[in-house]
PDB file of C-alpha atoms and ligand atoms in Angstrom:
ATOM      1  CA  UNK Z 600      -5.925  -4.382  16.903  1.00 94.00           C
ATOM      2  CA  UNK Z 601      -8.774  -2.003  17.380  1.00 96.00           C
ATOM      3  CA  UNK Z 602      -9.050   0.798  14.844  1.00 98.00           C
ATOM      4  CA  UNK Z 603     -10.836   3.361  16.952  1.00 98.00           C
ATOM      5  CA  UNK Z 604      -8.666   5.976  18.630  1.00 97.00           C
ATOM      6  CA  UNK Z 605      -5.544   4.761  16.824  1.00 98.00           C
ATOM      7  CA  UNK Z 606      -3.549   6.622  14.203  1.00 98.00           C
ATOM      8  CA  UNK Z 607      -2.601   4.868  10.969  1.00 98.00           C
ATOM      9  CA  UNK Z 608       0.180   6.137   8.735  1.00 99.00           C
ATOM     10  CA  UNK Z 609      -0.647   5.618   5.050  1.00 99.00           C
ATOM     11  CA  UNK Z 610       1.728   6.297   2.179  1.00 98.00           C
ATOM     12  CA  UNK Z 611      -0.013   6.905  -1.136  1.00 98.00           C
ATOM     13  CA  UNK Z 612      -3.049   7.843   0.947  1.00 98.00           C
ATOM     14  CA  UNK Z 613      -4.106  10.680  -1.362  1.00 98.00           C
ATOM     15  CA  UNK Z 614      -5.336   8.446  -4.178  1.00 97.00           C
ATOM     16  CA  UNK Z 615      -6.793   5.085  -5.133  1.00 96.00           C
ATOM     17  CA  UNK Z 616      -6.342   2.189  -2.745  1.00 97.00           C
ATOM     18  CA  UNK Z 617      -4.556   4.258  -0.086  1.00 98.00           C
ATOM     19  CA  UNK Z 618      -7.263   6.924  -0.162  1.00 98.00           C
ATOM     20  CA  UNK Z 619     -10.080   4.380   0.199  1.00 98.00           C
ATOM     21  CA  UNK Z 620      -8.188   2.869   3.132  1.00 98.00           C
ATOM     22  CA  UNK Z 621      -7.861   6.280   4.789  1.00 98.00           C
ATOM     23  CA  UNK Z 622     -11.604   6.955   4.417  1.00 98.00           C
ATOM     24  CA  UNK Z 623     -12.550   3.506   5.710  1.00 98.00           C
ATOM     25  CA  UNK Z 624     -10.260   3.647   8.757  1.00 98.00           C
ATOM     26  CA  UNK Z 625     -11.658   7.065   9.654  1.00 98.00           C
ATOM     27  CA  UNK Z 626     -15.223   5.768   9.250  1.00 98.00           C
ATOM     28  CA  UNK Z 627     -14.307   3.112  11.798  1.00 98.00           C
ATOM     29  CA  UNK Z 628     -12.990   5.554  14.352  1.00 98.00           C
ATOM     30  CA  UNK Z 629      -9.364   5.780  13.279  1.00 98.00           C
ATOM     31  CA  UNK Z 630      -7.094   8.738  12.592  1.00 98.00           C
ATOM     32  CA  UNK Z 631      -4.992   8.900   9.476  1.00 98.00           C
ATOM     33  CA  UNK Z 632      -1.646  10.453   8.594  1.00 98.00           C
ATOM     34  CA  UNK Z 633      -1.448  10.677   4.814  1.00 98.00           C
ATOM     35  CA  UNK Z 634       2.045  10.702   3.301  1.00 98.00           C
ATOM     36  CA  UNK Z 635       1.985  11.423  -0.404  1.00 98.00           C
ATOM     37  CA  UNK Z 636       3.509  13.534  -3.162  1.00 98.00           C
ATOM     38  CA  UNK Z 637       0.155  14.728  -4.468  1.00 98.00           C
ATOM     39  CA  UNK Z 638      -0.791  17.734  -2.394  1.00 98.00           C
ATOM     40  CA  UNK Z 639      -3.882  18.595  -4.431  1.00 98.00           C
ATOM     41  CA  UNK Z 640      -5.518  15.182  -3.998  1.00 98.00           C
ATOM     42  CA  UNK Z 641      -4.512  15.077  -0.344  1.00 98.00           C
ATOM     43  CA  UNK Z 642      -6.134  18.473   0.258  1.00 98.00           C
ATOM     44  CA  UNK Z 643      -9.355  17.164  -1.308  1.00 98.00           C
ATOM     45  CA  UNK Z 644      -9.277  14.165   1.014  1.00 98.00           C
ATOM     46  CA  UNK Z 645      -8.653  16.266   4.125  1.00 98.00           C
ATOM     47  CA  UNK Z 646     -11.474  18.601   3.125  1.00 97.00           C
ATOM     48  CA  UNK Z 647     -13.759  15.562   2.830  1.00 97.00           C
ATOM     49  CA  UNK Z 648     -12.888  13.822   6.098  1.00 97.00           C
ATOM     50  CA  UNK Z 649     -11.934  16.830   8.242  1.00 95.00           C
ATOM     51  CA  UNK Z 650      -8.512  17.840   9.520  1.00 92.00           C
ATOM     52  CA  UNK Z 651      -9.179  16.659  13.045  1.00 97.00           C
ATOM     53  CA  UNK Z 652      -9.263  13.079  11.660  1.00 98.00           C
ATOM     54  CA  UNK Z 653      -6.587  13.254   8.967  1.00 98.00           C
ATOM     55  CA  UNK Z 654      -3.399  15.184   8.334  1.00 98.00           C
ATOM     56  CA  UNK Z 655      -1.208  15.362   5.277  1.00 98.00           C
ATOM     57  CA  UNK Z 656       2.563  15.338   4.982  1.00 98.00           C
ATOM     58  CA  UNK Z 657       4.083  15.918   1.569  1.00 98.00           C
ATOM     59  CA  UNK Z 658       6.537  13.079   1.237  1.00 98.00           C
ATOM     60  CA  UNK Z 659       8.580  11.298  -1.414  1.00 98.00           C
ATOM     61  CA  UNK Z 660       8.952   7.759  -0.105  1.00 98.00           C
ATOM     62  CA  UNK Z 661      12.056   7.282  -2.238  1.00 98.00           C
ATOM     63  CA  UNK Z 662      13.843   9.960  -0.181  1.00 98.00           C
ATOM     64  CA  UNK Z 663      14.753   8.783   3.340  1.00 98.00           C
ATOM     65  CA  UNK Z 664      14.988  12.387   4.627  1.00 98.00           C
ATOM     66  CA  UNK Z 665      11.513  13.122   3.336  1.00 98.00           C
ATOM     67  CA  UNK Z 666      10.146   9.950   4.988  1.00 98.00           C
ATOM     68  CA  UNK Z 667      11.885  10.859   8.248  1.00 98.00           C
ATOM     69  CA  UNK Z 668      10.380  14.352   8.349  1.00 98.00           C
ATOM     70  CA  UNK Z 669       6.899  13.031   7.513  1.00 98.00           C
ATOM     71  CA  UNK Z 670       7.026  10.207  10.066  1.00 98.00           C
ATOM     72  CA  UNK Z 671       8.268  12.608  12.744  1.00 98.00           C
ATOM     73  CA  UNK Z 672       5.398  14.953  11.900  1.00 98.00           C
ATOM     74  CA  UNK Z 673       2.849  12.144  12.031  1.00 98.00           C
ATOM     75  CA  UNK Z 674       4.198  10.889  15.367  1.00 98.00           C
ATOM     76  CA  UNK Z 675       4.106  14.395  16.836  1.00 98.00           C
ATOM     77  CA  UNK Z 676       0.476  14.735  15.708  1.00 98.00           C
ATOM     78  CA  UNK Z 677      -0.374  11.345  17.263  1.00 98.00           C
ATOM     79  CA  UNK Z 678       1.214  12.521  20.515  1.00 98.00           C
ATOM     80  CA  UNK Z 679      -0.762  15.748  20.409  1.00 98.00           C
ATOM     81  CA  UNK Z 680      -4.097  13.941  19.839  1.00 98.00           C
ATOM     82  CA  UNK Z 681      -3.252  11.068  22.205  1.00 98.00           C
ATOM     83  CA  UNK Z 682      -4.235   8.599  19.435  1.00 98.00           C
ATOM     84  CA  UNK Z 683      -1.221   6.303  19.357  1.00 97.00           C
ATOM     85  CA  UNK Z 684       0.043   4.898  16.077  1.00 98.00           C
ATOM     86  CA  UNK Z 685      -1.440   1.425  15.576  1.00 98.00           C
ATOM     87  CA  UNK Z 686      -0.317   0.662  12.087  1.00 98.00           C
ATOM     88  CA  UNK Z 687       1.349   1.618   8.867  1.00 98.00           C
ATOM     89  CA  UNK Z 688      -0.032   0.960   5.388  1.00 99.00           C
ATOM     90  CA  UNK Z 689       2.604   1.343   2.676  1.00 99.00           C
ATOM     91  CA  UNK Z 690       0.491   1.922  -0.418  1.00 98.00           C
ATOM     92  CA  UNK Z 691       2.554   4.421  -2.409  1.00 98.00           C
ATOM     93  CA  UNK Z 692       3.596   2.852  -5.666  1.00 97.00           C
ATOM     94  CA  UNK Z 693       4.231   3.411  -9.350  1.00 96.00           C
ATOM     95  CA  UNK Z 694       4.418   1.365 -12.520  1.00 95.00           C
ATOM     96  CA  UNK Z 695       6.688   2.134 -15.442  1.00 95.00           C
ATOM     97  CA  UNK Z 696       6.220  -0.597 -18.048  1.00 95.00           C
ATOM     98  CA  UNK Z 697       9.266  -1.441 -20.146  1.00 96.00           C
ATOM     99  CA  UNK Z 698      10.376  -4.639 -21.829  1.00 97.00           C
ATOM    100  CA  UNK Z 699      13.837  -5.731 -20.781  1.00 98.00           C
ATOM    101  CA  UNK Z 700      14.947  -5.875 -24.425  1.00 98.00           C
ATOM    102  CA  UNK Z 701      13.589  -3.540 -27.082  1.00 95.00           C
ATOM    103  CA  UNK Z 702      12.931  -4.553 -30.698  1.00 95.00           C
ATOM    104  CA  UNK Z 703      16.114  -2.682 -31.716  1.00 96.00           C
ATOM    105  CA  UNK Z 704      18.009  -4.876 -29.217  1.00 98.00           C
ATOM    106  CA  UNK Z 705      18.669  -2.146 -26.666  1.00 97.00           C
ATOM    107  CA  UNK Z 706      18.152  -3.259 -23.070  1.00 98.00           C
ATOM    108  CA  UNK Z 707      15.857  -1.236 -20.838  1.00 98.00           C
ATOM    109  CA  UNK Z 708      17.140   1.667 -18.795  1.00 97.00           C
ATOM    110  CA  UNK Z 709      18.641   0.833 -15.416  1.00 98.00           C
ATOM    111  CA  UNK Z 710      17.577   4.263 -14.185  1.00 98.00           C
ATOM    112  CA  UNK Z 711      13.938   3.428 -14.964  1.00 97.00           C
ATOM    113  CA  UNK Z 712      14.304   0.053 -13.214  1.00 98.00           C
ATOM    114  CA  UNK Z 713      15.808   1.721 -10.152  1.00 98.00           C
ATOM    115  CA  UNK Z 714      13.102   4.410 -10.151  1.00 98.00           C
ATOM    116  CA  UNK Z 715      10.382   1.775  -9.755  1.00 98.00           C
ATOM    117  CA  UNK Z 716      12.324  -0.251  -7.189  1.00 98.00           C
ATOM    118  CA  UNK Z 717      13.199   2.842  -5.180  1.00 98.00           C
ATOM    119  CA  UNK Z 718       9.599   3.960  -4.825  1.00 98.00           C
ATOM    120  CA  UNK Z 719       7.859   0.596  -4.525  1.00 98.00           C
ATOM    121  CA  UNK Z 720      10.421  -1.394  -2.564  1.00 98.00           C
ATOM    122  CA  UNK Z 721      12.800   0.986  -0.806  1.00 98.00           C
ATOM    123  CA  UNK Z 722       9.908   3.401  -0.228  1.00 98.00           C
ATOM    124  CA  UNK Z 723       7.911   0.640   1.444  1.00 99.00           C
ATOM    125  CA  UNK Z 724      10.642  -0.703   3.684  1.00 98.00           C
ATOM    126  CA  UNK Z 725      11.949   2.734   4.619  1.00 98.00           C
ATOM    127  CA  UNK Z 726       8.534   3.943   5.736  1.00 98.00           C
ATOM    128  CA  UNK Z 727       7.888   0.739   7.672  1.00 98.00           C
ATOM    129  CA  UNK Z 728      11.379   0.785   9.218  1.00 98.00           C
ATOM    130  CA  UNK Z 729      10.982   4.355  10.420  1.00 98.00           C
ATOM    131  CA  UNK Z 730       7.531   3.677  11.940  1.00 98.00           C
ATOM    132  CA  UNK Z 731       8.570   0.549  13.858  1.00 98.00           C
ATOM    133  CA  UNK Z 732      10.053   2.167  16.985  1.00 98.00           C
ATOM    134  CA  UNK Z 733       6.745   3.988  17.587  1.00 98.00           C
ATOM    135  CA  UNK Z 734       4.731   0.807  17.053  1.00 98.00           C
ATOM    136  CA  UNK Z 735       6.975  -1.222  19.354  1.00 98.00           C
ATOM    137  CA  UNK Z 736       6.686   1.304  22.153  1.00 97.00           C
ATOM    138  CA  UNK Z 737       2.971   2.109  22.067  1.00 95.00           C
ATOM    139  CA  UNK Z 738       0.379   0.920  24.586  1.00 95.00           C
ATOM    140  CA  UNK Z 739      -0.457  -2.732  23.803  1.00 95.00           C
ATOM    141  CA  UNK Z 740      -3.966  -3.610  22.689  1.00 92.00           C
ATOM    142  CA  UNK Z 741      -6.248  -6.490  23.717  1.00 94.00           C
ATOM    143  CA  UNK Z 742      -5.556  -9.821  25.437  1.00 96.00           C
ATOM    144  CA  UNK Z 743      -2.687 -10.603  23.041  1.00 97.00           C
ATOM    145  CA  UNK Z 744      -0.985  -7.312  23.918  1.00 97.00           C
ATOM    146  CA  UNK Z 745      -0.681  -6.366  20.314  1.00 98.00           C
ATOM    147  CA  UNK Z 746       1.468  -3.373  19.443  1.00 98.00           C
ATOM    148  CA  UNK Z 747       0.676  -2.808  15.821  1.00 98.00           C
ATOM    149  CA  UNK Z 748       0.390  -3.916  12.262  1.00 98.00           C
ATOM    150  CA  UNK Z 749       2.407  -3.387   9.104  1.00 99.00           C
ATOM    151  CA  UNK Z 750       0.451  -3.704   5.878  1.00 99.00           C
ATOM    152  CA  UNK Z 751       2.376  -3.715   2.622  1.00 99.00           C
ATOM    153  CA  UNK Z 752       0.967  -3.679  -0.906  1.00 98.00           C
ATOM    154  CA  UNK Z 753       2.245  -6.092  -3.533  1.00 98.00           C
ATOM    155  CA  UNK Z 754       0.410  -7.026  -6.735  1.00 98.00           C
ATOM    156  CA  UNK Z 755      -0.599  -9.985  -8.885  1.00 97.00           C
ATOM    157  CA  UNK Z 756       2.573  -9.061 -10.767  1.00 97.00           C
ATOM    158  CA  UNK Z 757       4.560 -10.465  -7.839  1.00 98.00           C
ATOM    159  CA  UNK Z 758       3.456 -13.918  -9.064  1.00 98.00           C
ATOM    160  CA  UNK Z 759       2.296 -13.515 -12.665  1.00 96.00           C
ATOM    161  CA  UNK Z 760       4.241 -10.565 -14.045  1.00 97.00           C
ATOM    162  CA  UNK Z 761       3.175  -9.645 -17.557  1.00 94.00           C
ATOM    163  CA  UNK Z 762       5.350  -8.491 -20.439  1.00 96.00           C
ATOM    164  CA  UNK Z 763       6.917  -5.150 -19.565  1.00 97.00           C
ATOM    165  CA  UNK Z 764       6.550  -5.694 -15.822  1.00 97.00           C
ATOM    166  CA  UNK Z 765      10.065  -6.817 -14.922  1.00 98.00           C
ATOM    167  CA  UNK Z 766      10.808  -3.811 -12.708  1.00 98.00           C
ATOM    168  CA  UNK Z 767       7.328  -3.696 -11.184  1.00 98.00           C
ATOM    169  CA  UNK Z 768       7.382  -7.466 -10.528  1.00 98.00           C
ATOM    170  CA  UNK Z 769      10.854  -7.184  -8.969  1.00 98.00           C
ATOM    171  CA  UNK Z 770       9.601  -4.557  -6.540  1.00 98.00           C
ATOM    172  CA  UNK Z 771       6.356  -6.350  -5.695  1.00 98.00           C
ATOM    173  CA  UNK Z 772       7.917  -9.822  -5.555  1.00 98.00           C
ATOM    174  CA  UNK Z 773      10.437  -8.505  -3.045  1.00 99.00           C
ATOM    175  CA  UNK Z 774       7.618  -7.163  -0.884  1.00 99.00           C
ATOM    176  CA  UNK Z 775       5.947 -10.594  -0.811  1.00 98.00           C
ATOM    177  CA  UNK Z 776       9.300 -12.217   0.006  1.00 98.00           C
ATOM    178  CA  UNK Z 777      10.001  -9.779   2.861  1.00 98.00           C
ATOM    179  CA  UNK Z 778       6.684 -10.491   4.558  1.00 99.00           C
ATOM    180  CA  UNK Z 779       7.674 -13.657   6.426  1.00 98.00           C
ATOM    181  CA  UNK Z 780      11.146 -12.629   7.660  1.00 98.00           C
ATOM    182  CA  UNK Z 781       9.730  -9.301   8.841  1.00 99.00           C
ATOM    183  CA  UNK Z 782       6.951 -11.171  10.654  1.00 99.00           C
ATOM    184  CA  UNK Z 783       9.553 -13.318  12.370  1.00 98.00           C
ATOM    185  CA  UNK Z 784      11.683 -10.305  13.323  1.00 98.00           C
ATOM    186  CA  UNK Z 785       8.725  -8.398  14.715  1.00 98.00           C
ATOM    187  CA  UNK Z 786       6.826 -11.152  16.537  1.00 98.00           C
ATOM    188  CA  UNK Z 787       8.631 -10.444  19.802  1.00 98.00           C
ATOM    189  CA  UNK Z 788       7.343  -6.866  19.700  1.00 98.00           C
ATOM    190  CA  UNK Z 789       3.722  -7.864  19.117  1.00 98.00           C
ATOM    191  CA  UNK Z 790       3.752  -6.396  15.626  1.00 98.00           C
ATOM    192  CA  UNK Z 791       2.111  -8.267  12.743  1.00 98.00           C
ATOM    193  CA  UNK Z 792       2.970  -8.040   9.048  1.00 99.00           C
ATOM    194  CA  UNK Z 793       0.511  -8.703   6.233  1.00 99.00           C
ATOM    195  CA  UNK Z 794       0.899  -8.058   2.513  1.00 99.00           C
ATOM    196  CA  UNK Z 795      -2.072  -7.594   0.194  1.00 99.00           C
ATOM    197  CA  UNK Z 796      -1.551  -8.481  -3.469  1.00 98.00           C
ATOM    198  CA  UNK Z 797      -4.365  -6.958  -5.534  1.00 98.00           C
ATOM    199  CA  UNK Z 798      -5.090  -7.738  -9.162  1.00 96.00           C
ATOM    200  CA  UNK Z 799      -6.524  -4.962 -11.294  1.00 93.00           C
ATOM    201  CA  UNK Z 800      -8.300  -2.438  -9.099  1.00 95.00           C
ATOM    202  CA  UNK Z 801     -10.063   0.717 -10.158  1.00 93.00           C
ATOM    203  CA  UNK Z 802      -7.734   3.652  -9.548  1.00 82.00           C
ATOM    204  CA  UNK Z 803      -5.945   6.496 -11.280  1.00 75.00           C
ATOM    205  CA  UNK Z 804      -3.246   3.974 -12.251  1.00 69.00           C
ATOM    206  CA  UNK Z 805      -5.734   1.673 -14.009  1.00 78.00           C
ATOM    207  CA  UNK Z 806      -8.080   4.425 -15.272  1.00 82.00           C
ATOM    208  CA  UNK Z 807      -5.170   5.444 -17.495  1.00 82.00           C
ATOM    209  CA  UNK Z 808      -5.306   2.087 -19.371  1.00 83.00           C
ATOM    210  CA  UNK Z 809      -6.995   2.113 -22.783  1.00 87.00           C
ATOM    211  CA  UNK Z 810     -10.470   0.551 -23.135  1.00 87.00           C
ATOM    212  CA  UNK Z 811      -8.925  -2.115 -25.350  1.00 86.00           C
ATOM    213  CA  UNK Z 812      -6.436  -3.156 -22.646  1.00 82.00           C
ATOM    214  CA  UNK Z 813      -9.159  -3.078 -19.984  1.00 83.00           C
ATOM    215  CA  UNK Z 814     -11.471  -5.271 -22.109  1.00 84.00           C
ATOM    216  CA  UNK Z 815      -8.738  -7.845 -22.643  1.00 83.00           C
ATOM    217  CA  UNK Z 816      -7.977  -7.802 -18.929  1.00 82.00           C
ATOM    218  CA  UNK Z 817     -11.633  -8.469 -18.083  1.00 85.00           C
ATOM    219  CA  UNK Z 818     -11.556 -11.505 -20.389  1.00 88.00           C
ATOM    220  CA  UNK Z 819      -8.772 -13.047 -18.289  1.00 89.00           C
ATOM    221  CA  UNK Z 820     -10.826 -12.806 -15.096  1.00 92.00           C
ATOM    222  CA  UNK Z 821     -12.656 -15.616 -13.321  1.00 95.00           C
ATOM    223  CA  UNK Z 822     -15.262 -14.132 -11.000  1.00 96.00           C
ATOM    224  CA  UNK Z 823     -16.167 -11.353 -10.695  1.00 96.00           C
ATOM    225  CA  UNK Z 824     -15.272 -10.110 -14.192  1.00 93.00           C
ATOM    226  CA  UNK Z 825     -14.541  -6.539 -13.246  1.00 92.00           C
ATOM    227  CA  UNK Z 826     -11.799  -4.556 -11.576  1.00 93.00           C
ATOM    228  CA  UNK Z 827     -11.717  -4.643  -7.813  1.00 97.00           C
ATOM    229  CA  UNK Z 828     -13.057  -1.566  -6.082  1.00 97.00           C
ATOM    230  CA  UNK Z 829     -10.857   0.540  -3.787  1.00 98.00           C
ATOM    231  CA  UNK Z 830     -13.444   0.005  -1.035  1.00 98.00           C
ATOM    232  CA  UNK Z 831     -12.882  -3.766  -1.331  1.00 98.00           C
ATOM    233  CA  UNK Z 832      -9.182  -3.211  -0.805  1.00 98.00           C
ATOM    234  CA  UNK Z 833      -9.923  -0.958   2.182  1.00 98.00           C
ATOM    235  CA  UNK Z 834     -12.226  -3.614   3.628  1.00 98.00           C
ATOM    236  CA  UNK Z 835      -9.341  -6.108   3.445  1.00 99.00           C
ATOM    237  CA  UNK Z 836      -7.033  -3.689   5.247  1.00 99.00           C
ATOM    238  CA  UNK Z 837      -9.648  -3.312   7.987  1.00 98.00           C
ATOM    239  CA  UNK Z 838      -9.960  -7.090   8.265  1.00 98.00           C
ATOM    240  CA  UNK Z 839      -6.157  -7.354   8.593  1.00 98.00           C
ATOM    241  CA  UNK Z 840      -6.050  -4.716  11.313  1.00 98.00           C
ATOM    242  CA  UNK Z 841      -8.874  -6.282  13.299  1.00 98.00           C
ATOM    243  CA  UNK Z 842      -7.994  -9.977  13.001  1.00 98.00           C
ATOM    244  CA  UNK Z 843      -4.951 -10.776  15.113  1.00 98.00           C
ATOM    245  CA  UNK Z 844      -4.542 -14.212  13.498  1.00 98.00           C
ATOM    246  CA  UNK Z 845      -3.663 -12.658  10.155  1.00 98.00           C
ATOM    247  CA  UNK Z 846       0.110 -12.517  10.220  1.00 98.00           C
ATOM    248  CA  UNK Z 847       3.074 -13.377   8.001  1.00 98.00           C
ATOM    249  CA  UNK Z 848       0.916 -13.902   4.967  1.00 98.00           C
ATOM    250  CA  UNK Z 849       0.314 -12.520   1.490  1.00 98.00           C
ATOM    251  CA  UNK Z 850      -3.382 -12.165   0.699  1.00 98.00           C
ATOM    252  CA  UNK Z 851      -4.144 -12.452  -3.001  1.00 98.00           C
ATOM    253  CA  UNK Z 852      -7.043 -10.086  -3.547  1.00 98.00           C
ATOM    254  CA  UNK Z 853      -7.744 -11.019  -7.136  1.00 97.00           C
ATOM    255  CA  UNK Z 854     -11.054 -12.832  -7.705  1.00 97.00           C
ATOM    256  CA  UNK Z 855      -9.047 -15.897  -8.724  1.00 96.00           C
ATOM    257  CA  UNK Z 856      -7.397 -14.288 -11.746  1.00 95.00           C
ATOM    258  CA  UNK Z 857      -3.986 -15.478 -12.916  1.00 94.00           C
ATOM    259  CA  UNK Z 858      -2.515 -12.934 -15.284  1.00 90.00           C
ATOM    260  CA  UNK Z 859      -1.656 -14.465 -18.682  1.00 89.00           C
ATOM    261  CA  UNK Z 860       1.430 -13.711 -20.733  1.00 90.00           C
ATOM    262  CA  UNK Z 861      -0.516 -12.353 -23.671  1.00 80.00           C
ATOM    263  CA  UNK Z 862      -3.988 -10.867 -23.821  1.00 74.00           C
TER     264      UNK Z 862
HETATM  265  N1  NAD W1144      -4.800  -0.310  -8.886  1.00 86.93           N
HETATM  266  C1  NAD W1144      -4.348  -1.513  -9.172  1.00 86.93           C
HETATM  267  O1  NAD W1144      -4.851  -2.185 -10.078  1.00 86.93           O
HETATM  268  C2  NAD W1144      -3.230  -2.114  -8.392  1.00 86.93           C
HETATM  269  C3  NAD W1144      -2.989  -3.486  -8.535  1.00 86.93           C
HETATM  270  C4  NAD W1144      -1.959  -4.068  -7.805  1.00 86.93           C
HETATM  271  C5  NAD W1144      -1.201  -3.296  -6.949  1.00 86.93           C
HETATM  272  N2  NAD W1144      -1.454  -1.961  -6.832  1.00 86.93           N
HETATM  273  C6  NAD W1144      -0.603  -1.211  -5.909  1.00 86.93           C
HETATM  274  O2  NAD W1144      -1.428  -0.505  -4.998  1.00 86.93           O
HETATM  275  C7  NAD W1144      -0.762   0.660  -4.566  1.00 86.93           C
HETATM  276  C8  NAD W1144      -1.687   1.856  -4.745  1.00 86.93           C
HETATM  277  O3  NAD W1144      -1.903   2.036  -6.127  1.00 86.93           O
HETATM  278  P1  NAD W1144      -3.197   2.772  -6.707  1.00 86.93           P
HETATM  279  O4  NAD W1144      -3.753   1.883  -7.723  1.00 86.93           O
HETATM  280  O5  NAD W1144      -4.040   3.243  -5.601  1.00 86.93           O
HETATM  281  O6  NAD W1144      -2.484   3.981  -7.492  1.00 86.93           O
HETATM  282  P2  NAD W1144      -2.696   5.550  -7.416  1.00 86.93           P
HETATM  283  O7  NAD W1144      -1.820   6.100  -8.479  1.00 86.93           O
HETATM  284  O8  NAD W1144      -4.153   5.881  -7.434  1.00 86.93           O
HETATM  285  O9  NAD W1144      -2.120   5.938  -5.984  1.00 86.93           O
HETATM  286  C9  NAD W1144      -0.750   5.883  -5.693  1.00 86.93           C
HETATM  287  C10 NAD W1144      -0.402   7.031  -4.785  1.00 86.93           C
HETATM  288  O10 NAD W1144       0.986   6.935  -4.471  1.00 86.93           O
HETATM  289  C11 NAD W1144       1.529   8.235  -4.528  1.00 86.93           C
HETATM  290  N3  NAD W1144       2.962   8.173  -4.813  1.00 86.93           N
HETATM  291  C12 NAD W1144       3.561   7.799  -5.958  1.00 86.93           C
HETATM  292  N4  NAD W1144       4.888   7.907  -5.850  1.00 86.93           N
HETATM  293  C13 NAD W1144       5.124   8.376  -4.601  1.00 86.93           C
HETATM  294  C14 NAD W1144       6.297   8.699  -3.890  1.00 86.93           C
HETATM  295  N5  NAD W1144       7.513   8.586  -4.442  1.00 86.93           N
HETATM  296  N6  NAD W1144       6.182   9.140  -2.622  1.00 86.93           N
HETATM  297  C15 NAD W1144       4.954   9.264  -2.050  1.00 86.93           C
HETATM  298  N7  NAD W1144       3.811   8.986  -2.673  1.00 86.93           N
HETATM  299  C16 NAD W1144       3.897   8.545  -3.942  1.00 86.93           C
HETATM  300  C17 NAD W1144       0.761   8.950  -5.637  1.00 86.93           C
HETATM  301  O11 NAD W1144       0.853  10.357  -5.531  1.00 86.93           O
HETATM  302  C18 NAD W1144      -0.634   8.412  -5.424  1.00 86.93           C
HETATM  303  O12 NAD W1144      -1.372   9.238  -4.559  1.00 86.93           O
HETATM  304  C19 NAD W1144       0.532   0.749  -5.384  1.00 86.93           C
HETATM  305  O13 NAD W1144       1.584   0.232  -4.600  1.00 86.93           O
HETATM  306  C20 NAD W1144       0.249  -0.161  -6.563  1.00 86.93           C
HETATM  307  O14 NAD W1144       1.441  -0.685  -7.093  1.00 86.93           O
HETATM  308  C21 NAD W1144      -2.440  -1.353  -7.534  1.00 86.93           C
END
């Protein structure tokens, strides 16, 4: 799928991996609809890239009504510019570490578990679901008559969840598991599905970790021994968009690291 003159809908596009993706797609001729809760960061992004190339919709991906309004807005903008929607990148996500059983033998809160699952899992599938009719009915691209791409964001925690990551791993593991059946459902419409599973990447989420935790994480790494850069994630998204043979797969973007139980 070509990037130029296509609109891409990105949840979590105001910060971190989603933001880098938005900037990269714009640099390669794309248009970006940013759906996020963080208006301040989104405004900064729009000021940087220009509002002819990017628009922001305040959206809580855990609220279907909010997703509906934002997707409708993004589709109306794409119609106005004539830059049809070519893909959706579901990058909004949160972590809320909690061990399933506390030292005082109280189990973790179901509300906290559901909070993570609702944003990371329901928020991903709801956004994708609501974008699909537009992808299926756009003008096909290239000799394969491709209609679009769905890119979802999992995590190393989908495979090697660490202590305290039960809820996060549940949400990200489900995203990896959904990738193949969604690919099979959408093949007839010329829509591809790829999931990217990053290890530790530099972002607001990981900047918040203490130096001690970061140091012990670096020690678990193979090569390179550093966090991934948001631009490296964005590069992978671009590769997924442009390479029609990438479909139905989960790309581990992790420098070979396998997260240990204890650090
Ligand atoms: N950074 C990492 O090390 C890392 C590793 C593996 C996976 N991931 C995943 O990558 C994705 C992006 O994370 P990041 O590191 O860029 O974090 P980030 O905190 O920098 O960005 C996440 C964005 O999602 C938005 N968001 C959060 N809840 C939302 C909601 N309910 N509705 C709409 N927007 C919401 C935030 O406002 C923020 O702009 C997440 O899904 C995360 O789980 C990150």
